[in-house]
XYZ file of C-alpha atoms in Angstrom:
129
model
C 0.000 0.000 0.000
C 1.516 3.317 -1.010
C 1.475 6.514 1.020
C -1.557 7.940 -0.818
C -3.652 4.811 -0.209
C -2.625 4.794 3.442
C -3.673 8.438 3.824
C -7.024 7.739 2.124
C -7.682 4.749 4.382
C -6.805 6.742 7.514
C -8.992 9.653 6.397
C -11.962 7.338 5.743
C -11.483 5.641 9.133
C -11.375 9.045 10.837
C -14.585 10.098 9.049
C -16.319 6.931 10.274
C -15.057 7.547 13.804
C -16.472 11.082 13.715
C -19.829 9.825 12.408
C -19.984 7.375 15.321
C -19.161 10.152 17.802
C -21.899 12.340 16.301
C -24.376 9.451 16.503
C -23.468 8.841 20.166
C -23.924 12.564 20.843
C -27.387 12.490 19.277
C -28.324 9.496 21.459
C -27.189 11.418 24.526
C -29.251 14.441 23.501
C -32.297 12.170 23.151
C -31.588 10.709 26.584
C -31.340 14.198 28.073
C -34.678 15.187 26.511
C -36.304 12.081 27.963
C -34.856 12.840 31.397
C -36.060 16.434 31.218
C -39.558 15.136 30.472
C -39.370 12.885 33.522
C -38.082 15.785 35.598
C -41.024 17.946 34.561
C -43.486 15.145 35.324
C -42.007 14.505 38.767
C -41.951 18.215 39.578
C -45.669 18.316 38.786
C -46.281 15.368 41.121
C -44.232 17.075 43.835
C -46.251 20.274 43.396
C -49.490 18.314 43.757
C -48.183 16.548 46.875
C -47.248 19.922 48.369
C -50.899 20.995 48.061
C -52.158 18.010 50.078
C -52.881 18.018 53.794
C -50.743 15.661 55.887
C -53.694 13.320 56.482
C -54.616 13.024 52.769
C -54.974 9.569 51.270
C -52.621 8.752 48.409
C -52.815 5.769 46.116
C -50.202 4.259 43.844
C -51.103 2.467 40.629
C -49.449 -0.946 40.548
C -50.527 -2.762 37.415
C -54.323 -2.544 37.290
C -54.670 -2.006 41.067
C -54.613 1.162 43.201
C -52.705 0.540 46.437
C -52.857 2.938 49.390
C -49.515 4.563 50.115
C -48.274 6.685 52.990
C -48.074 10.349 51.927
C -44.697 10.897 53.609
C -43.278 7.853 51.837
C -44.733 9.003 48.505
C -43.191 12.463 48.950
C -39.814 10.930 49.797
C -39.982 8.673 46.731
C -40.702 11.615 44.459
C -37.879 13.638 46.037
C -35.440 10.740 45.537
C -36.550 10.430 41.900
C -36.016 14.161 41.385
C -32.516 13.935 42.834
C -31.697 10.897 40.702
C -33.046 12.481 37.495
C -31.183 15.737 38.176
C -27.940 13.816 38.704
C -28.535 11.837 35.501
C -29.154 15.038 33.531
C -25.832 16.436 34.797
C -24.062 13.195 33.865
C -25.575 13.147 30.368
C -24.769 16.835 29.849
C -21.171 16.002 30.762
C -21.194 13.239 28.151
C -22.583 15.658 25.551
C -19.825 18.135 26.410
C -17.227 15.374 26.000
C -18.720 14.426 22.631
C -18.672 18.090 21.552
C -14.992 18.283 22.494
C -14.219 15.036 20.630
C -16.087 16.242 17.532
C -14.157 19.518 17.553
C -10.834 17.663 17.857
C -11.851 15.158 15.176
C -12.934 17.970 12.839
C -9.570 19.659 13.261
C -7.807 16.344 12.605
C -9.913 15.699 9.523
C -9.148 19.161 8.175
C -5.415 18.505 8.556
C -5.721 15.011 7.050
C -7.707 16.393 4.143
C -5.058 19.027 3.455
C -2.314 16.398 3.567
C -4.316 14.113 1.301
C -4.877 16.919 -1.243
C -1.189 17.721 -1.145
C -0.236 14.084 -1.749
C -2.788 13.833 -4.581
C -1.246 16.900 -6.221
C 2.236 15.390 -5.894
C 0.992 12.047 -7.240
C -0.679 13.691 -10.247
C 2.432 15.781 -10.951
C 4.633 12.675 -10.841
C 2.353 10.640 -13.091
C 2.536 13.225 -15.916
């Protein structure tokens, strides 16, 4: 394999790597959107619980059955879910930031590889004349 073919193969591999990174970033963005939806939903539940008196009856849907649940326990469960979802959103945002950084670095590398490849193509064409 000559130098030009090696450069082409490396460039194509780098392009595929960047496509995979972009795809992973898109998955993470979808995950973040889903988590934000869950966060909104749980904040609404928390707001409703805050409106209830301490002696209010609360029921939890388990399959097709409503089961009585202690209000304090229900509030604690919602609070724990909110904390978990918030932590997950931060984690996913960190992943998205890492992907953004990788994409920037890969773009810079591809630009350099492309310039080198064009240069080698020009040399190859000049030599073949």
